[in-house]
Amino acid sequence: MKRLRHLSFLLVLTGIILAACSNDDEVSKGAGASEEEYEPATIRLAYNLPSGHHISEGIEEFAKKIEEESNGQIDMQVFANGQLLSDTDMNQSLLTGGVEMGMNSSTIWSSTVPAMGVFDVPYVFETYEEVGEALNGEFGDILRSEMEDVGVKVLMFGDYGFGQFANNKRPLESPEDFRGLKIRSVGTLPSELIQAYDASPVFMGGGEVYMGLQRQTVDGATSGTTAMVQRSYDEVTDYLTINNYTYFEFILGVNQDFWDELPENTQTLIEDTASETEEWIREQTKLEDEKTLQVLKDRGMEVYEVPAEELDIWKEAAMPVRKIFEEEAGEAVIELLDMVDDE
C-alpha cells in the first residue's frame, strides 16, 4: 500500500514538473513577441538623417518593434544616413519599387506632389500643436490622398522642427540683413524666400554644408537647430536667427503596390507601430528644438530671436513666396492653406 501511495505521488510530481517545463517553454517562446502569426517578408527602409536625430531614433525603434512583434518573420533592413540612397534618389526608388519604404522630406516630395510644398510656405504654422492638429485632421488626409495618387502610402509624418538661419557674416535681425548673402537652400520655396529677402540661394546636400560654410562657398544655411548641432554648424558659423519661418516635415512612405500585397495583419502591425512612432517623434520635436538651441548658445553662437511684434515685417517680405506657391500648385493647396488660416 505504501508502495502504491509512493508511486502515485511520484506520478503526480512528474506531471507537475513536466507541465511547469512546458509552460516555461511557452513563456520563453512568447516573451516580448506577439502570438500572431505573420507571413515572412523583407522590407528595406532607407533614410538620410544622421544617427542621433530624434526622427532617426524613432525610425530605428519602429523597425525594431515590427521585427519583435512579428517574431522575426518581418525582416526590417534599415539603411540609415544615406547608406543606400541619397535624399534626391529616394523618391524615385520608392515609386518604382527599388526600395519598399523610405523616409524623406516634404520639400523633396513637393517636386512630385506639389501639395507637399505647403510646409515650405513661409510662416504657415506658428506652433507645434498646430501642426499635429492639422496632420491628424482633414489637412493630413488630403496630403495622404495626394501621395497615394502617385503610388505611395504615407505611414507617418515625422516632425523635424522649425527652420532657422545660420550664417558667418553678420546678425540677421531683419529681412534687409540678408542682402548679398549666399544661403544654402533645401528646396524651391525656401529658395524663393531667400531671394525675397534679397539673398542668393545655393542648392547643396546636407552632408556638404559644413565644408561649404568652411570654404565660404556659402555664407549661411537654413536648417533646424537639431541638424545644426549634429552637423557642427557652430564651428563654421557665428550667427543664428530664430524666426520659425518654416516647419520641416518628413514622410515615411511605402510603395503602394508592395503594400497592397501584404497580409492584413502585417499592414495592421505596421500602421499601429507607425502611429505610435509618429506620436513619439512629435513629442520629442519641441524638446529637441529647445535643447539644441541652448546647445548652440552654449557653444558661442550669437542668437537673435525675432520678437513677436516684429514678425509681421518678416511675413510681409515673404508674401511673394506664398503667391508663387498658390499659382503653381493649384486649387488643392489653396484649400490646404485656407484650412490652416482658419485655425
Short mmCIF file of C-alpha atoms in Angstrom, two decimals:
data_model
loop_
_atom_site.label_atom_id
_atom_site.label_comp_id
_atom_site.label_asym_id
_atom_site.label_seq_id
_atom_site.Cartn_x
_atom_site.Cartn_y
_atom_site.Cartn_z
CA MET A 1 0.00 0.00 0.00
CA LYS A 2 2.85 2.30 0.90
CA ARG A 3 4.49 1.48 -2.42
CA LEU A 4 1.29 2.39 -4.29
CA ARG A 5 0.97 5.69 -2.47
CA HIS A 6 4.66 6.39 -3.15
CA LEU A 7 4.24 5.55 -6.84
CA SER A 8 1.12 7.75 -7.08
CA PHE A 9 2.98 10.66 -5.50
CA LEU A 10 5.86 10.29 -7.97
CA LEU A 11 3.48 10.27 -10.92
CA VAL A 12 1.75 13.46 -9.74
CA LEU A 13 5.09 15.16 -9.08
CA THR A 14 6.39 14.18 -12.50
CA GLY A 15 3.23 15.60 -14.11
CA ILE A 16 3.66 18.90 -12.29
CA ILE A 17 7.30 19.19 -13.34
CA LEU A 18 6.51 18.41 -17.00
CA ALA A 19 3.67 20.94 -17.01
CA ALA A 20 5.93 23.58 -15.50
CA CYS A 21 8.63 22.91 -18.08
CA SER A 22 6.07 23.15 -20.87
CA ASN A 23 4.80 26.48 -19.53
CA ASP A 24 8.36 27.79 -19.24
CA ASP A 25 8.97 26.90 -22.88
CA GLU A 26 5.81 28.72 -23.95
CA VAL A 27 6.73 31.81 -21.93
CA SER A 28 10.26 31.71 -23.35
CA LYS A 29 9.00 31.45 -26.92
CA GLY A 30 6.39 34.17 -26.48
CA ALA A 31 8.39 36.64 -24.37
CA GLY A 32 8.47 40.08 -25.95
CA ALA A 33 6.69 38.93 -29.10
CA SER A 34 3.16 38.65 -30.41
CA GLU A 35 1.29 35.32 -30.58
CA GLU A 36 0.02 36.41 -34.01
CA GLU A 37 1.46 34.50 -36.96
CA TYR A 38 2.89 36.61 -39.78
CA GLU A 39 3.92 35.66 -43.27
CA PRO A 40 7.66 36.12 -43.89
CA ALA A 41 8.51 39.45 -45.52
CA THR A 42 11.62 41.51 -46.14
CA ILE A 43 11.25 45.29 -46.06
CA ARG A 44 14.08 47.64 -46.92
CA LEU A 45 13.75 51.03 -45.23
CA ALA A 46 16.06 53.87 -46.26
CA TYR A 47 16.50 57.33 -44.83
CA ASN A 48 19.14 60.05 -44.97
CA LEU A 49 19.12 61.61 -41.50
CA PRO A 50 22.14 61.35 -39.19
CA SER A 51 22.12 58.90 -36.30
CA GLY A 52 21.12 60.52 -33.02
CA HIS A 53 18.44 62.70 -34.60
CA HIS A 54 15.08 62.16 -32.90
CA ILE A 55 13.48 61.09 -36.20
CA SER A 56 16.29 58.58 -36.74
CA GLU A 57 15.78 57.20 -33.24
CA GLY A 58 12.06 56.90 -33.89
CA ILE A 59 12.57 55.07 -37.19
CA GLU A 60 15.06 52.64 -35.69
CA GLU A 61 12.66 51.82 -32.86
CA PHE A 62 9.80 51.48 -35.37
CA ALA A 63 11.74 48.84 -37.33
CA LYS A 64 12.88 47.03 -34.18
CA LYS A 65 9.37 46.78 -32.78
CA ILE A 66 7.94 45.38 -36.03
CA GLU A 67 10.58 42.64 -36.03
CA GLU A 68 9.93 41.82 -32.37
CA GLU A 69 6.15 41.80 -32.66
CA SER A 70 6.30 39.57 -35.74
CA ASN A 71 8.66 37.09 -34.04
CA GLY A 72 11.27 37.94 -36.64
CA GLN A 73 9.04 36.95 -39.55
CA ILE A 74 9.17 40.51 -40.89
CA ASP A 75 12.79 41.34 -41.65
CA MET A 76 13.29 45.11 -41.46
CA GLN A 77 16.51 46.02 -43.26
CA VAL A 78 17.25 49.62 -42.28
CA PHE A 79 19.72 51.75 -44.25
CA ALA A 80 20.44 54.95 -42.34
CA ASN A 81 22.23 58.19 -43.15
CA GLY A 82 22.18 57.74 -46.93
CA GLN A 83 23.84 54.31 -46.93
CA LEU A 84 21.53 53.02 -49.64
CA LEU A 85 20.00 56.11 -51.24
CA SER A 86 20.58 59.84 -51.19
CA ASP A 87 17.61 62.06 -50.41
CA THR A 88 17.47 63.11 -54.09
CA ASP A 89 17.31 59.46 -55.27
CA MET A 90 14.94 58.23 -52.58
CA ASN A 91 11.58 59.15 -54.04
CA GLN A 92 12.14 57.66 -57.47
CA SER A 93 13.35 54.43 -55.93
CA LEU A 94 10.28 54.27 -53.70
CA LEU A 95 7.93 54.99 -56.59
CA THR A 96 9.44 52.26 -58.77
CA GLY A 97 9.74 49.68 -56.00
CA GLY A 98 13.52 49.81 -55.84
CA VAL A 99 13.05 50.14 -52.08
CA GLU A 100 9.93 49.23 -50.13
CA MET A 101 9.97 52.05 -47.56
CA GLY A 102 11.65 55.44 -47.47
CA MET A 103 11.76 58.47 -45.18
CA ASN A 104 12.23 61.76 -46.98
CA SER A 105 11.43 65.43 -46.56
CA SER A 106 8.21 67.03 -47.72
CA THR A 107 10.36 69.59 -49.53
CA ILE A 108 11.86 66.96 -51.81
CA TRP A 109 8.48 65.30 -52.27
CA SER A 110 6.98 68.61 -53.42
CA SER A 111 8.60 68.27 -56.84
CA THR A 112 6.45 65.16 -57.41
CA VAL A 113 3.48 66.02 -55.19
CA PRO A 114 3.09 69.83 -55.26
CA ALA A 115 0.74 69.85 -52.26
CA MET A 116 3.66 68.74 -50.06
CA GLY A 117 5.17 72.17 -50.64
CA VAL A 118 2.63 73.59 -48.18
CA PHE A 119 5.14 73.06 -45.36
CA ASP A 120 7.62 75.32 -47.18
CA VAL A 121 5.23 78.24 -47.45
CA PRO A 122 6.74 80.76 -45.01
CA TYR A 123 5.07 81.18 -41.63
CA VAL A 124 2.16 78.78 -42.29
CA PHE A 125 2.49 77.18 -38.86
CA GLU A 126 3.23 79.06 -35.67
CA THR A 127 3.19 76.31 -33.04
CA TYR A 128 3.99 72.60 -32.76
CA GLU A 129 0.44 71.94 -31.63
CA GLU A 130 -1.00 73.48 -34.82
CA VAL A 131 0.99 71.03 -36.92
CA GLY A 132 -0.23 68.00 -35.01
CA GLU A 133 -3.86 69.10 -35.17
CA ALA A 134 -3.64 69.75 -38.91
CA LEU A 135 -1.99 66.43 -39.75
CA ASN A 136 -4.47 64.49 -37.63
CA GLY A 137 -7.39 66.10 -39.45
CA GLU A 138 -8.62 66.79 -42.97
CA PHE A 139 -5.40 68.64 -43.83
CA GLY A 140 -3.41 65.44 -43.29
CA ASP A 141 -5.99 63.32 -45.10
CA ILE A 142 -5.64 65.46 -48.23
CA LEU A 143 -1.86 65.11 -48.20
CA ARG A 144 -2.11 61.35 -47.75
CA SER A 145 -4.53 61.15 -50.68
CA GLU A 146 -2.22 63.21 -52.90
CA MET A 147 0.65 60.82 -52.13
CA GLU A 148 -1.47 57.75 -52.85
CA ASP A 149 -2.33 59.21 -56.25
CA VAL A 150 1.33 58.85 -57.27
CA GLY A 151 1.72 55.37 -55.77
CA VAL A 152 2.96 55.89 -52.21
CA LYS A 153 1.08 55.22 -48.99
CA VAL A 154 2.01 57.56 -46.12
CA LEU A 155 2.72 55.61 -42.93
CA MET A 156 3.67 58.55 -40.77
CA PHE A 157 4.65 62.20 -40.69
CA GLY A 158 7.91 62.78 -38.87
CA ASP A 159 8.14 66.28 -37.38
CA TYR A 160 11.64 67.67 -37.87
CA GLY A 161 11.04 71.05 -36.29
CA PHE A 162 11.12 74.72 -37.20
CA GLY A 163 13.61 76.08 -39.72
CA GLN A 164 16.11 78.83 -38.88
CA PHE A 165 19.02 80.67 -40.50
CA ALA A 166 22.70 80.45 -39.55
CA ASN A 167 25.48 82.47 -41.18
CA ASN A 168 29.08 83.53 -40.71
CA LYS A 169 28.85 87.17 -41.84
CA ARG A 170 26.56 89.19 -39.59
CA PRO A 171 23.47 89.10 -37.36
CA LEU A 172 20.28 88.76 -39.39
CA GLU A 173 17.85 90.96 -37.46
CA SER A 174 15.62 91.94 -40.38
CA PRO A 175 14.96 90.71 -43.94
CA GLU A 176 17.20 93.53 -45.22
CA ASP A 177 20.20 91.99 -43.45
CA PHE A 178 20.12 89.06 -45.89
CA ARG A 179 21.08 91.30 -48.81
CA GLY A 180 24.02 89.92 -50.81
CA LEU A 181 24.48 86.71 -48.82
CA LYS A 182 24.76 83.24 -50.36
CA ILE A 183 22.49 80.91 -48.39
CA ARG A 184 22.30 77.15 -48.74
CA SER A 185 18.73 76.20 -49.57
CA VAL A 186 16.80 72.94 -49.29
CA GLY A 187 14.17 73.36 -52.00
CA THR A 188 12.23 75.56 -54.39
CA LEU A 189 10.11 77.59 -51.98
CA PRO A 190 12.89 78.10 -49.42
CA SER A 191 14.95 79.39 -52.34
CA GLU A 192 12.16 81.79 -53.27
CA LEU A 193 12.14 83.06 -49.68
CA ILE A 194 15.89 83.58 -49.70
CA GLN A 195 15.51 85.57 -52.92
CA ALA A 196 12.60 87.53 -51.44
CA TYR A 197 14.98 88.52 -48.65
CA ASP A 198 17.44 89.67 -51.34
CA ALA A 199 19.98 86.87 -50.87
CA SER A 200 21.15 84.17 -53.30
CA PRO A 201 20.06 80.54 -52.76
CA VAL A 202 22.58 77.74 -53.32
CA PHE A 203 21.44 74.12 -53.55
CA MET A 204 23.63 71.80 -51.52
CA GLY A 205 23.17 68.38 -49.87
CA GLY A 206 23.03 68.24 -46.09
CA GLY A 207 26.36 66.44 -45.85
CA GLU A 208 28.08 69.15 -47.93
CA VAL A 209 27.02 72.16 -45.87
CA TYR A 210 29.80 72.11 -43.28
CA MET A 211 32.50 72.13 -45.95
CA GLY A 212 30.62 74.76 -47.95
CA LEU A 213 30.48 77.06 -44.94
CA GLN A 214 34.08 76.35 -44.02
CA ARG A 215 35.31 77.13 -47.53
CA GLN A 216 32.90 80.06 -47.82
CA THR A 217 31.20 78.59 -50.86
CA VAL A 218 28.10 79.75 -48.98
CA ASP A 219 27.77 82.39 -46.27
CA GLY A 220 24.96 80.69 -44.43
CA ALA A 221 22.40 77.93 -44.42
CA THR A 222 18.85 77.16 -43.40
CA SER A 223 18.04 74.11 -41.29
CA GLY A 224 16.64 73.10 -37.94
CA THR A 225 18.72 73.56 -34.80
CA THR A 226 18.82 69.78 -34.33
CA ALA A 227 20.76 69.35 -37.58
CA MET A 228 22.90 72.41 -36.82
CA VAL A 229 24.12 70.75 -33.63
CA GLN A 230 24.67 67.36 -35.24
CA ARG A 231 26.50 68.85 -38.21
CA SER A 232 28.52 71.26 -36.01
CA TYR A 233 27.35 74.47 -37.63
CA ASP A 234 28.70 76.34 -34.61
CA GLU A 235 32.23 75.58 -35.81
CA VAL A 236 31.73 77.34 -39.15
CA THR A 237 29.05 79.97 -38.43
CA ASP A 238 28.81 82.70 -35.81
CA TYR A 239 25.23 83.95 -36.04
CA LEU A 240 21.84 82.27 -35.67
CA THR A 241 18.44 83.82 -36.33
CA ILE A 242 15.35 82.20 -34.80
CA ASN A 243 12.31 83.18 -36.85
CA ASN A 244 10.49 79.82 -37.24
CA TYR A 245 9.89 80.62 -40.89
CA THR A 246 9.03 77.03 -41.87
CA TYR A 247 8.19 73.70 -40.31
CA PHE A 248 10.28 70.88 -41.75
CA GLU A 249 8.30 67.68 -42.16
CA PHE A 250 9.49 64.20 -43.12
CA ILE A 251 7.31 61.46 -44.56
CA LEU A 252 7.69 57.72 -44.12
CA GLY A 253 6.15 56.18 -47.22
CA VAL A 254 5.74 52.66 -48.54
CA ASN A 255 5.40 51.63 -52.16
CA GLN A 256 1.64 51.21 -52.73
CA ASP A 257 1.88 48.06 -54.87
CA PHE A 258 4.09 46.38 -52.28
CA TRP A 259 1.73 47.48 -49.52
CA ASP A 260 -1.33 46.09 -51.27
CA GLU A 261 0.29 42.64 -51.42
CA LEU A 262 0.97 42.48 -47.68
CA PRO A 263 -1.38 40.40 -45.49
CA GLU A 264 -3.91 42.38 -43.49
CA ASN A 265 -2.35 41.55 -40.11
CA THR A 266 1.05 42.75 -41.35
CA GLN A 267 -0.49 46.00 -42.55
CA THR A 268 -2.20 46.48 -39.19
CA LEU A 269 1.03 45.86 -37.27
CA ILE A 270 2.94 48.35 -39.41
CA GLU A 271 0.23 51.02 -39.24
CA ASP A 272 -0.20 50.72 -35.48
CA THR A 273 3.55 50.89 -34.91
CA ALA A 274 3.85 53.86 -37.26
CA SER A 275 1.10 55.72 -35.41
CA GLU A 276 2.84 55.20 -32.07
CA THR A 277 6.16 56.31 -33.56
CA GLU A 278 4.64 59.42 -35.15
CA GLU A 279 3.26 60.49 -31.78
CA TRP A 280 6.59 59.89 -30.05
CA ILE A 281 8.51 61.89 -32.67
CA ARG A 282 6.06 64.79 -32.39
CA GLU A 283 6.51 64.88 -28.62
CA GLN A 284 10.29 64.94 -28.99
CA THR A 285 10.42 67.68 -31.62
CA LYS A 286 9.73 70.66 -29.37
CA LEU A 287 12.04 69.29 -26.67
CA GLU A 288 14.84 68.78 -29.19
CA ASP A 289 14.41 72.24 -30.74
CA GLU A 290 14.67 73.84 -27.30
CA LYS A 291 17.60 71.69 -26.20
CA THR A 292 19.66 72.15 -29.34
CA LEU A 293 19.05 75.91 -29.39
CA GLN A 294 20.57 76.08 -25.92
CA VAL A 295 23.49 73.92 -27.05
CA LEU A 296 24.27 76.35 -29.88
CA LYS A 297 24.12 79.26 -27.44
CA ASP A 298 26.43 77.43 -25.05
CA ARG A 299 28.87 76.77 -27.88
CA GLY A 300 29.15 80.50 -28.51
CA MET A 301 26.80 81.29 -31.38
CA GLU A 302 25.25 84.75 -31.24
CA VAL A 303 21.49 84.15 -31.31
CA TYR A 304 18.84 86.64 -32.37
CA GLU A 305 15.26 85.59 -31.66
CA VAL A 306 12.82 87.68 -33.69
CA PRO A 307 10.36 89.38 -31.28
CA ALA A 308 6.71 88.54 -31.84
CA GLU A 309 5.90 92.19 -32.53
CA GLU A 310 8.42 92.29 -35.41
CA LEU A 311 7.36 89.05 -37.07
CA ASP A 312 4.85 90.79 -39.36
CA ILE A 313 7.77 92.53 -41.10
CA TRP A 314 9.28 89.15 -41.95
CA LYS A 315 5.92 87.76 -43.06
CA GLU A 316 5.20 90.74 -45.30
CA ALA A 317 8.55 90.41 -47.07
CA ALA A 318 7.81 86.71 -47.62
CA MET A 319 4.33 87.17 -49.16
CA PRO A 320 5.55 86.80 -52.78
CA VAL A 321 6.57 83.22 -51.95
CA ARG A 322 3.04 82.30 -50.90
CA LYS A 323 1.64 83.78 -54.11
CA ILE A 324 4.11 81.76 -56.21
CA PHE A 325 3.03 78.58 -54.42
CA GLU A 326 -0.66 79.27 -54.93
CA GLU A 327 -0.17 79.95 -58.64
CA GLU A 328 1.97 76.87 -59.32
CA ALA A 329 0.38 74.27 -57.05
CA GLY A 330 -3.29 74.90 -57.87
CA GLU A 331 -6.60 74.66 -56.05
CA ALA A 332 -5.77 71.73 -53.77
CA VAL A 333 -3.05 73.66 -51.96
CA ILE A 334 -5.14 76.81 -51.69
CA GLU A 335 -7.65 74.66 -49.81
CA LEU A 336 -4.84 73.45 -47.53
CA LEU A 337 -3.69 76.97 -46.80
CA ASP A 338 -7.26 78.07 -46.09
CA MET A 339 -7.61 75.24 -43.58
CA VAL A 340 -4.54 76.39 -41.68
CA ASP A 341 -5.53 80.06 -41.89
CA ASP A 342 -8.95 79.28 -40.42
CA GLU A 343 -7.48 77.59 -37.35
#
